mmCIF file of C-alpha atoms in Angstrom:
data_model
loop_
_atom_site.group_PDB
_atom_site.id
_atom_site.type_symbol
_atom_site.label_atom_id
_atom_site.label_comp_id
_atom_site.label_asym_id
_atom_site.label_seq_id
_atom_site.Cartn_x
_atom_site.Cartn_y
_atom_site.Cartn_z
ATOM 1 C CA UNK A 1174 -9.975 13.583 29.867
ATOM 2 C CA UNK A 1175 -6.772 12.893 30.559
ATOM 3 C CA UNK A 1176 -4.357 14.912 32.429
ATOM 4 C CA UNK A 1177 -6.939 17.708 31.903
ATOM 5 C CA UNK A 1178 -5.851 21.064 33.281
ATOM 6 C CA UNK A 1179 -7.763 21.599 36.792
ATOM 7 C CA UNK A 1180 -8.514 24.509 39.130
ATOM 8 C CA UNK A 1181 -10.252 24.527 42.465
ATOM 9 C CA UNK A 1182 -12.467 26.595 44.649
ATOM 10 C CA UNK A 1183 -14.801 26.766 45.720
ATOM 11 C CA UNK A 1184 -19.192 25.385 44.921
ATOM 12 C CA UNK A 1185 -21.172 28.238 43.500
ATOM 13 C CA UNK A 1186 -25.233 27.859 44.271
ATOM 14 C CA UNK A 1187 -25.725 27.637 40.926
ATOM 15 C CA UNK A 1188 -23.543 24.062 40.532
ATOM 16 C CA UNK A 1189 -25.373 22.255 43.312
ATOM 17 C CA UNK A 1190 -27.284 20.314 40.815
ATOM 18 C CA UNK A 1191 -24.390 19.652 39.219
ATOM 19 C CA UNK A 1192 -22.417 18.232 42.141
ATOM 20 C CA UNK A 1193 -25.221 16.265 42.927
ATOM 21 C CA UNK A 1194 -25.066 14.566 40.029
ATOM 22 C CA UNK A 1195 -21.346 13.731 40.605
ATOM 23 C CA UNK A 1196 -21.731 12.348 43.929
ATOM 24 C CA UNK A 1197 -24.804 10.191 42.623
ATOM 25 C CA UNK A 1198 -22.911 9.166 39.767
ATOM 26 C CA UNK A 1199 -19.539 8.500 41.185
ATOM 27 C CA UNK A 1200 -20.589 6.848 44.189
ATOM 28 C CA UNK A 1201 -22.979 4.241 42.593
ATOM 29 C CA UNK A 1202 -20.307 3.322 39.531
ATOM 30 C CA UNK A 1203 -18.034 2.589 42.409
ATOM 31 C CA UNK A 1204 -20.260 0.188 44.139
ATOM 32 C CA UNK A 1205 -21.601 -1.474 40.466
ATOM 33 C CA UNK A 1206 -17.833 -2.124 39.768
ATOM 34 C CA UNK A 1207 -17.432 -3.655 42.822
ATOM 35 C CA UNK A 1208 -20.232 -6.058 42.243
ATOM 36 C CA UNK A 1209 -22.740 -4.053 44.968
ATOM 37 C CA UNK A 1210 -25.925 -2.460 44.595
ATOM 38 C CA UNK A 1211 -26.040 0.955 43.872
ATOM 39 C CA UNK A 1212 -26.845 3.483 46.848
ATOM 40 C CA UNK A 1213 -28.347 5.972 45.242
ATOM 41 C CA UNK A 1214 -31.938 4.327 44.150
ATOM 42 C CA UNK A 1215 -33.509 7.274 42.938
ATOM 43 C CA UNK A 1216 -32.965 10.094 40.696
ATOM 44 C CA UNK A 1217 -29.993 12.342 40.621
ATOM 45 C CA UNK A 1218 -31.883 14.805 42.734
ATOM 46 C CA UNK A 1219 -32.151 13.157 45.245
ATOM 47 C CA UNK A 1220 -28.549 13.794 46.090
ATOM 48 C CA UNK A 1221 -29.093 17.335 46.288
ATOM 49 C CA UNK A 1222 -29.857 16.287 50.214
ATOM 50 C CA UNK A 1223 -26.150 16.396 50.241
ATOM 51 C CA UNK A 1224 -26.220 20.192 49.222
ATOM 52 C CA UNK A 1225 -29.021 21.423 50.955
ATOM 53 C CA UNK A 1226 -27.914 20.037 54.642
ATOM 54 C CA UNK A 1227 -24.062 21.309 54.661
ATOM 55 C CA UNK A 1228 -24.331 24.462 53.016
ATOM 56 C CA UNK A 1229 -26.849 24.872 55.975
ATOM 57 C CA UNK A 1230 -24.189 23.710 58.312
ATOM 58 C CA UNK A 1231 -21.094 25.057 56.576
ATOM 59 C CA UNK A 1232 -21.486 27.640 53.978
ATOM 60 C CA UNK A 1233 -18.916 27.832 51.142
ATOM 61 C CA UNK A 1234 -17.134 24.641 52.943
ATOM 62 C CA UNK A 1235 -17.213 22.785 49.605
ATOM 63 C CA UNK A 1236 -14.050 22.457 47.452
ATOM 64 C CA UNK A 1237 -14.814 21.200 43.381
ATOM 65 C CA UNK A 1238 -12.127 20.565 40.880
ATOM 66 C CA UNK A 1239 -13.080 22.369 37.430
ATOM 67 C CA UNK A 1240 -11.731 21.192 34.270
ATOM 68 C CA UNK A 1241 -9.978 24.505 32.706
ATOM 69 C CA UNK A 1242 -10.942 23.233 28.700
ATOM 70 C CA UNK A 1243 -14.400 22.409 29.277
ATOM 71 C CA UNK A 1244 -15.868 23.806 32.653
ATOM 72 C CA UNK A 1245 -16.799 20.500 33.831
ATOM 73 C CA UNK A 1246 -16.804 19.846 37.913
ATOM 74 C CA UNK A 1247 -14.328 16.543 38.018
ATOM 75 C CA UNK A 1248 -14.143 15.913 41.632
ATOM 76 C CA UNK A 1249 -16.324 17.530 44.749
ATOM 77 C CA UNK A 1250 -15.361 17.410 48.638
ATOM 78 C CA UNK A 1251 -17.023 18.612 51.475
ATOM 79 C CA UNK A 1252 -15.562 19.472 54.683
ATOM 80 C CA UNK A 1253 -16.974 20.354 58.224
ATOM 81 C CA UNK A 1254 -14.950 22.760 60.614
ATOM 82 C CA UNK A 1255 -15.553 22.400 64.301
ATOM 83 C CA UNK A 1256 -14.093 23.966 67.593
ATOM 84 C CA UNK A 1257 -12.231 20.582 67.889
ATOM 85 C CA UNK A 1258 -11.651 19.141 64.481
ATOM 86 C CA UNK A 1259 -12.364 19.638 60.704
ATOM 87 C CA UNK A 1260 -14.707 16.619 59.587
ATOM 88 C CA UNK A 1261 -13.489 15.052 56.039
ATOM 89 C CA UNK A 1262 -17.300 14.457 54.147
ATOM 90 C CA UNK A 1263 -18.375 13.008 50.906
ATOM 91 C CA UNK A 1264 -15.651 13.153 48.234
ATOM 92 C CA UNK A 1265 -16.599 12.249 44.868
ATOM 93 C CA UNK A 1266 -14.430 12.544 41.269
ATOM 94 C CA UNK A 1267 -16.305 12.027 38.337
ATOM 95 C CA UNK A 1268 -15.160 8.547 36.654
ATOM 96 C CA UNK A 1269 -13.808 10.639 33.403
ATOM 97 C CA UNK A 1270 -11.426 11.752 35.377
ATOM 98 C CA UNK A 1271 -10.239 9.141 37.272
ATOM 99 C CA UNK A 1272 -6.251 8.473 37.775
ATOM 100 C CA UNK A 1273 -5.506 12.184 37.883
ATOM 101 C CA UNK A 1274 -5.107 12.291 41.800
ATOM 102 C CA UNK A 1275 -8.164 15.023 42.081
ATOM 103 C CA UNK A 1276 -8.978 13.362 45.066
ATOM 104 C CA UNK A 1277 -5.369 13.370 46.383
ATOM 105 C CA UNK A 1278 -5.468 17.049 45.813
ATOM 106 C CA UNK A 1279 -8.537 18.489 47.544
ATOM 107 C CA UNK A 1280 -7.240 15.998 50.549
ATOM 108 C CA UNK A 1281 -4.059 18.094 50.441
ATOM 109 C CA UNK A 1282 -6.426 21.456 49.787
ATOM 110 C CA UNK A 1283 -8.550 20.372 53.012
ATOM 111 C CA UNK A 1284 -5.646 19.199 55.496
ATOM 112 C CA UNK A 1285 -3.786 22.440 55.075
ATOM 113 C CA UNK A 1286 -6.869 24.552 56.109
ATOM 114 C CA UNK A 1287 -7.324 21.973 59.414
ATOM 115 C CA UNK A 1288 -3.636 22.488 59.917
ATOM 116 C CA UNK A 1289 -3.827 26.234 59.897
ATOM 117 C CA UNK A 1290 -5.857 26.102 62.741
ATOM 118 C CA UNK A 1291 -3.966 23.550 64.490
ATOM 119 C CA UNK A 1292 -6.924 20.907 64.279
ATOM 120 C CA UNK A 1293 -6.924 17.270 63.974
ATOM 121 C CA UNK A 1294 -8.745 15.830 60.429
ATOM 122 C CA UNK A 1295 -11.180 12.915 61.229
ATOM 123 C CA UNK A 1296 -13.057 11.058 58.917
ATOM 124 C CA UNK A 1297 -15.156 7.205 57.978
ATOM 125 C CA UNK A 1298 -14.385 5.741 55.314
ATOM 126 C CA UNK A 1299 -15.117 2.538 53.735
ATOM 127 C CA UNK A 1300 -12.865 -0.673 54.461
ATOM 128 C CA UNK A 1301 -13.690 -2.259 51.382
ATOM 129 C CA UNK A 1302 -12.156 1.116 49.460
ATOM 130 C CA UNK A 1303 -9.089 0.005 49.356
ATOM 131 C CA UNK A 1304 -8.009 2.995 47.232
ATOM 132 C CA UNK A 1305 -9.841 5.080 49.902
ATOM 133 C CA UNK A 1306 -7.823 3.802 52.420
ATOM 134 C CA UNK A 1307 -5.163 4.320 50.795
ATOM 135 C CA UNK A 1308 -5.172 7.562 50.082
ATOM 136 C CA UNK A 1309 -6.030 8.393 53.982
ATOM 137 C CA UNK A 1310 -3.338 6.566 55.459
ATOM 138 C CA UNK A 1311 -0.537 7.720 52.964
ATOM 139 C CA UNK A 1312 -1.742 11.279 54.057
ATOM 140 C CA UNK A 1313 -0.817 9.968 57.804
ATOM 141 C CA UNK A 1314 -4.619 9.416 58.909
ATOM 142 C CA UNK A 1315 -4.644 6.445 61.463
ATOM 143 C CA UNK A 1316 -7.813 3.623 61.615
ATOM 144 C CA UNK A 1317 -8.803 5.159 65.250
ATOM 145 C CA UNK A 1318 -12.167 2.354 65.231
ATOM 146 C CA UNK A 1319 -14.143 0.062 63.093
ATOM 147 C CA UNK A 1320 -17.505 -0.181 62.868
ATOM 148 C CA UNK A 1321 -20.651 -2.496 61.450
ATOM 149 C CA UNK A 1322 -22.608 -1.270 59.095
ATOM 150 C CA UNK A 1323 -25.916 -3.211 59.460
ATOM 151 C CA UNK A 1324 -29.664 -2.835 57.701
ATOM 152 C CA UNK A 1325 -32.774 -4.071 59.674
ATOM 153 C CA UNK A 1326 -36.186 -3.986 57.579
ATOM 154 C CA UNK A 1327 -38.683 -2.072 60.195
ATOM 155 C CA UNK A 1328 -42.270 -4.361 59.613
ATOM 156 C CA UNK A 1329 -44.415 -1.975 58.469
ATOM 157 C CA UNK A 1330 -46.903 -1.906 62.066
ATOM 158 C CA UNK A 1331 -43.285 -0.946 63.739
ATOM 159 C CA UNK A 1332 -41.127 -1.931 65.779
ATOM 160 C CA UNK A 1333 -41.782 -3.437 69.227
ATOM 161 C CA UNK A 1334 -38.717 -3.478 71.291
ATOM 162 C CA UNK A 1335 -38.162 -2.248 74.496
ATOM 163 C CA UNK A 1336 -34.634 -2.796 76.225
ATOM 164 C CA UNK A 1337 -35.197 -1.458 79.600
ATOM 165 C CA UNK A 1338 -38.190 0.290 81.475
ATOM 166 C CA UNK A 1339 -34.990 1.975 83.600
ATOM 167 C CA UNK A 1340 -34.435 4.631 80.589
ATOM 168 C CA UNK A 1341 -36.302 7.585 80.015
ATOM 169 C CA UNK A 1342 -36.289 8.059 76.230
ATOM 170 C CA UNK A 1343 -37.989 11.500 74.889
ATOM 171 C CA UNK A 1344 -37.507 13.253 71.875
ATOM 172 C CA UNK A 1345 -34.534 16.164 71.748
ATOM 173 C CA UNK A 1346 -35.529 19.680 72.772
ATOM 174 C CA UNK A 1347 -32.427 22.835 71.947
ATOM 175 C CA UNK A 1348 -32.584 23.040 75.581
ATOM 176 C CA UNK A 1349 -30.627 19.530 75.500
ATOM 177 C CA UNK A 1350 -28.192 20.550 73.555
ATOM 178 C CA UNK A 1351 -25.509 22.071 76.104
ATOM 179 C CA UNK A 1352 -25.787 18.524 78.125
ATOM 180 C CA UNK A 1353 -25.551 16.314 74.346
ATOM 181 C CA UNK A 1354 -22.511 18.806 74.087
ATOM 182 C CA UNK A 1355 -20.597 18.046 77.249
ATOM 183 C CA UNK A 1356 -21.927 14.393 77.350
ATOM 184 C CA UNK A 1357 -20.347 13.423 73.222
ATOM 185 C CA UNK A 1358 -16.841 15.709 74.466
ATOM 186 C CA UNK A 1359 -16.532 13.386 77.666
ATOM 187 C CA UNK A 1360 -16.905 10.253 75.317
ATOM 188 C CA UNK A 1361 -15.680 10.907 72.162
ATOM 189 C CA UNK A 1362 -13.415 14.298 72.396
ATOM 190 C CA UNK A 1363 -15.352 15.991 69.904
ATOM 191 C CA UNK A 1364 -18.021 19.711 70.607
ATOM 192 C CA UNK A 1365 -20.528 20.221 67.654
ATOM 193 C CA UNK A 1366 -23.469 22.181 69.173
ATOM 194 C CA UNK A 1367 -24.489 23.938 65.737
ATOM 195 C CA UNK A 1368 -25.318 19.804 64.367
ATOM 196 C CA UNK A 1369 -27.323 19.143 67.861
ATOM 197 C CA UNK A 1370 -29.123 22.445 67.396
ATOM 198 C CA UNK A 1371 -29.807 21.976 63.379
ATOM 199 C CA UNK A 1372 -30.899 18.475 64.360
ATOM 200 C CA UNK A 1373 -33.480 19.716 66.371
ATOM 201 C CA UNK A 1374 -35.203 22.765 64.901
ATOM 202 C CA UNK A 1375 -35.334 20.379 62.430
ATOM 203 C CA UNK A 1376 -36.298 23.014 59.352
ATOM 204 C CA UNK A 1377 -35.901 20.307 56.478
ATOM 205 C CA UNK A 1378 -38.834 18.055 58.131
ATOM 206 C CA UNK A 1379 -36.208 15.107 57.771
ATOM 207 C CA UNK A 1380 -34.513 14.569 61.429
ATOM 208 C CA UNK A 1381 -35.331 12.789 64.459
ATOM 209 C CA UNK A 1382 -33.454 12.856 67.908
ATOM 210 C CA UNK A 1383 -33.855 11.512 70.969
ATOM 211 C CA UNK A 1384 -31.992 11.907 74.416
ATOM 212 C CA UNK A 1385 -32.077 8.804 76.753
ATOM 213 C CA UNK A 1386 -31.638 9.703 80.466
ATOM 214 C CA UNK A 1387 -32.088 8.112 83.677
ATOM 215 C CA UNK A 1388 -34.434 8.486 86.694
ATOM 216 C CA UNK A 1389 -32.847 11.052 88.028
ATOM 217 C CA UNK A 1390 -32.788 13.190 84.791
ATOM 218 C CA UNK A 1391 -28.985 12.270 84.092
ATOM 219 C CA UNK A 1392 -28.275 12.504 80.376
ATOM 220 C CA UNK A 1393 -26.666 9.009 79.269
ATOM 221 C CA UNK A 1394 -26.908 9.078 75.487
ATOM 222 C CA UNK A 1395 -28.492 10.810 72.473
ATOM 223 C CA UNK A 1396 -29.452 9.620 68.987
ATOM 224 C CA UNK A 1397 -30.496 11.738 65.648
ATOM 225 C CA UNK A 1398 -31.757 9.802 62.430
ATOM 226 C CA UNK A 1399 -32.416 11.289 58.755
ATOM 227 C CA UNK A 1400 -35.070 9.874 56.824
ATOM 228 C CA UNK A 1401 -34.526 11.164 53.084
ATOM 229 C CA UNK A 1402 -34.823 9.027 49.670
ATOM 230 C CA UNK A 1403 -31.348 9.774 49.698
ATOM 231 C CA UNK A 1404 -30.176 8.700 52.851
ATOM 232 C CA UNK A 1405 -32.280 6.562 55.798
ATOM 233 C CA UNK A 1406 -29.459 6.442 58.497
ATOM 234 C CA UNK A 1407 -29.777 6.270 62.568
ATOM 235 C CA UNK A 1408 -27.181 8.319 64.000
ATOM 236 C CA UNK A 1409 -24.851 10.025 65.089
ATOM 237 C CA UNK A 1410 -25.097 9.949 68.660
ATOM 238 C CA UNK A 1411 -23.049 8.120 71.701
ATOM 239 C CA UNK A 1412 -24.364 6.670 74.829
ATOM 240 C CA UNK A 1413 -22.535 5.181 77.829
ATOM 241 C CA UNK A 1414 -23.265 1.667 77.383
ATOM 242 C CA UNK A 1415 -24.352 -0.623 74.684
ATOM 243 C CA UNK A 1416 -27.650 -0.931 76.923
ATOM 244 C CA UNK A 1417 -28.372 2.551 76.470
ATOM 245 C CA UNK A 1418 -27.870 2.417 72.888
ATOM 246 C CA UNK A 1419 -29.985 -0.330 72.159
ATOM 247 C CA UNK A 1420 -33.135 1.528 73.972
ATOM 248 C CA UNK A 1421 -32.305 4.315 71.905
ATOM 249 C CA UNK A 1422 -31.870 2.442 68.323
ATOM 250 C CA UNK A 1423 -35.039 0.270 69.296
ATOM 251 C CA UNK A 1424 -37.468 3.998 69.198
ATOM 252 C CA UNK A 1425 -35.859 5.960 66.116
ATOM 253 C CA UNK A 1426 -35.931 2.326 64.227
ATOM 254 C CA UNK A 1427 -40.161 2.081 65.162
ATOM 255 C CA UNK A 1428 -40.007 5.303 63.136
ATOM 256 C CA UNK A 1429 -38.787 3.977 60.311
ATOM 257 C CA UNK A 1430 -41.847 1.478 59.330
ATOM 258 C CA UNK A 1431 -41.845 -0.084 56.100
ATOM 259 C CA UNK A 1432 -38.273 1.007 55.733
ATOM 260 C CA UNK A 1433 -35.043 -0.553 55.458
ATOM 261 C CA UNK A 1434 -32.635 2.070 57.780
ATOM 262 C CA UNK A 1435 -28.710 1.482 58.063
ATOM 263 C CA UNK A 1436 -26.718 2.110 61.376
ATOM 264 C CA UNK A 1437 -23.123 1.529 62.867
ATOM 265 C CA UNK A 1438 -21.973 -0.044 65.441
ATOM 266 C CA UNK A 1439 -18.720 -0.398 66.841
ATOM 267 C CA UNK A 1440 -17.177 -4.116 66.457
ATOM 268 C CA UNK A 1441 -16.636 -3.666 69.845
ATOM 269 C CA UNK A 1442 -20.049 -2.966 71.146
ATOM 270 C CA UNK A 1443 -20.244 -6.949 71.606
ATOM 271 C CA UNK A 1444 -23.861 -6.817 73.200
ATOM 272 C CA UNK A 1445 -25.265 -4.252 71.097
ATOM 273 C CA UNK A 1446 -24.282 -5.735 68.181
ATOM 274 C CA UNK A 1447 -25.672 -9.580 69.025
ATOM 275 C CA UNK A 1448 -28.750 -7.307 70.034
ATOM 276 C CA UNK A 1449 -29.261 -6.023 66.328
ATOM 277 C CA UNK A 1450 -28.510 -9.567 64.843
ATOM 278 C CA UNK A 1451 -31.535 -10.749 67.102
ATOM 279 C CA UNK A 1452 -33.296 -8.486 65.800
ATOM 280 C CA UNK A 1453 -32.929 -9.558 62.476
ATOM 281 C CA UNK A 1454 -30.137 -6.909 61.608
ATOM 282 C CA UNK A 1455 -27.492 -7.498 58.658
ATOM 283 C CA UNK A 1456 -24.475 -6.683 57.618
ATOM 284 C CA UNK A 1457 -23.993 -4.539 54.483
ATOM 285 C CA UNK A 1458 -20.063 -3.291 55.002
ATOM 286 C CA UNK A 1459 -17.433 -2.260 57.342
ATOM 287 C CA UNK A 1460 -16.215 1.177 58.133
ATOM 288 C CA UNK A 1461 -13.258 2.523 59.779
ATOM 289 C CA UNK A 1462 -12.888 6.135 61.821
ATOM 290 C CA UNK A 1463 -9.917 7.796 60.501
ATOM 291 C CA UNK A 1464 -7.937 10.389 62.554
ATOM 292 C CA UNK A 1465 -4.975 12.644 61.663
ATOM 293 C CA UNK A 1466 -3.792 14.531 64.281
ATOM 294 C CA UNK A 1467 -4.141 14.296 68.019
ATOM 295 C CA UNK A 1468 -7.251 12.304 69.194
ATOM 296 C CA UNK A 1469 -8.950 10.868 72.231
ATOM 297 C CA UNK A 1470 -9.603 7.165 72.490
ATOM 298 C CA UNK A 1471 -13.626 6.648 72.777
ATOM 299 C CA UNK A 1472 -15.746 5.951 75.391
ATOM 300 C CA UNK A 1473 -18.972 4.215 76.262
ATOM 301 C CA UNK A 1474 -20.846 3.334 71.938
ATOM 302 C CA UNK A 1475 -20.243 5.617 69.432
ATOM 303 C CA UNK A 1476 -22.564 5.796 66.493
ATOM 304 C CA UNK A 1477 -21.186 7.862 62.955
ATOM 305 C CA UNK A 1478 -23.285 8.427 60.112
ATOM 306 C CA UNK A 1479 -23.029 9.906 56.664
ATOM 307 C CA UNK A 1480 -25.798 12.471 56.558
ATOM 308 C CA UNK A 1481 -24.118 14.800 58.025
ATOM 309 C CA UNK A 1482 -20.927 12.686 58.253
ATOM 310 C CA UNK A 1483 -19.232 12.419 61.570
ATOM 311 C CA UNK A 1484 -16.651 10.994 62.634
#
């Protein structure tokens, strides 16, 4: 398929199997060539999670490179506009078509709509990609923060570890949402309400969240999971301290029993991080937050994840 004539637009309803069957098979040949395990465990439609949650979020916000000769989808990207930034999210190109610079190109495709609204472009991506990396930097994305990926096995009667009886934790109610707004702008320069409130109405019977605040009702941090055959992530959410964080990882991990969930930390959340080890958490890879355009050094623990990804 070389050098294969290619148009893009944008994902049709009627291709989302399709793309889900790119993003399945490109991102699990990437991590078999690199001597990993594949992601993706299941079937192909399993990635149809990917699909289903941002064309909820962000209709028609899904660029695909079509081969002109044979009407083949060669690459996919999703992207995620905000009040304060366009979010970069899973970019796939189909290993047939590899060396063409698809991915290059719908980069490019979604840069120029962040810079028509004079918004920054933020992104995680994968340290060990170096061809990733690459690709972000040459584009004039800077490494804003890196950040642990780590697995922890939940026993299968849950997971008994309380931090501190000082924290309230409950679960997330839409009537949070204006204070999980204000709380993740202070910390991490970023407003995404429409995430908070999807989050929490929770349609798709996959999401947890929960707000941690203090005795005097105080919001301090907040913490979603998904819990999908496709992806079994805790985050995104920020709190003010690695303390905080901790309480709130130790209650969505108890709902994960009998499962193996992945979370980030930042290398720099020191205490939070021994915390997990302690715990009997592991590493599995490193990931950096990517930035191009203005962008406001973070506060207090931030916590990204890839379902929706955040950045």
């Amino acid at each position: 398929m070389r050098n294969s004539p290619l148009k893009y637009r944008s994902m049709r309803r009627d291709e989302w199997q399709k793309v889900a069957e790119l993003i399945h098979v490109s991102t699990n040949s990437w991590y078999i060539a690199n001597g990993k395990e594949p992601i993706f465990k299941g079937p192909q439609t399993d990635a149809l999670l990917f699909c289903e949650v941002y064309e909820d979020l962000d209709p028609g916000c899904c660029l695909i490179a079509e081969c002109e000769e044979t009407g083949r989808i060669a690459g996919s990207c999703f992207y995620h506009p905000r009040n304060t930034h366009v979010s970069l999210g899973i970019m796939n190109v189909s290993p047939d078509f590899f060396g063409q610079g698809i991915a290059r190109s719908l980069l490019t495709k979604i840069i120029q709509i962040a810079d028509e609204q004079s918004l920054p472009v933020r992104l995680v991506s994968s340290a060990q990609n170096l061809d990733s990396f690459s690709l972000y930097t040459r584009q004039g994305f800077s490494p804003i923060q890196a950040f642990q990926d780590m697995y922890l096995e939940v026993p299968e009667d849950g997971f008994d570890n309380e931090i501190s009886g000082e924290f309230e934790i409950s679960n997330a109610q839409l009537n949070d949402v204006e204070e999980m707004v204000a709380l993740e702008k202070r910390l991490s320069g970023i407003e995404r309400a429409k995430d908070f409130e999807y989050f929490i109405e929770n349609k798709r019977g996959i999401w947890n969240t929960v707000v941690c605040r203090d005795t005097n009702g105080t919001l301090l941090g907040f913490l979603g999971s998904v819990n999908h055959p496709a992806s079994q992530m805790i985050g995104p959410g920020v709190a003010e301290s690695d303390q905080i964080a901790l309480c709130m990882l130790a209650k969505l991990l108890d709902r994960f029993r009998g499962k193996c969930p992945v979370f980030l930390l930042p290398v720099t959340a020191k205490e939070a991080v021994q915390t997990a080890y302690s715990w009997g958490a592991r590493n599995c890879e490193i990931h950096f937050s990517q930035c191009r355009g203005e962008n406001q050094p973070s506060k207090g623990v931030t916590m990204p994840t890839f379902m929706p990804e955040t950045s």
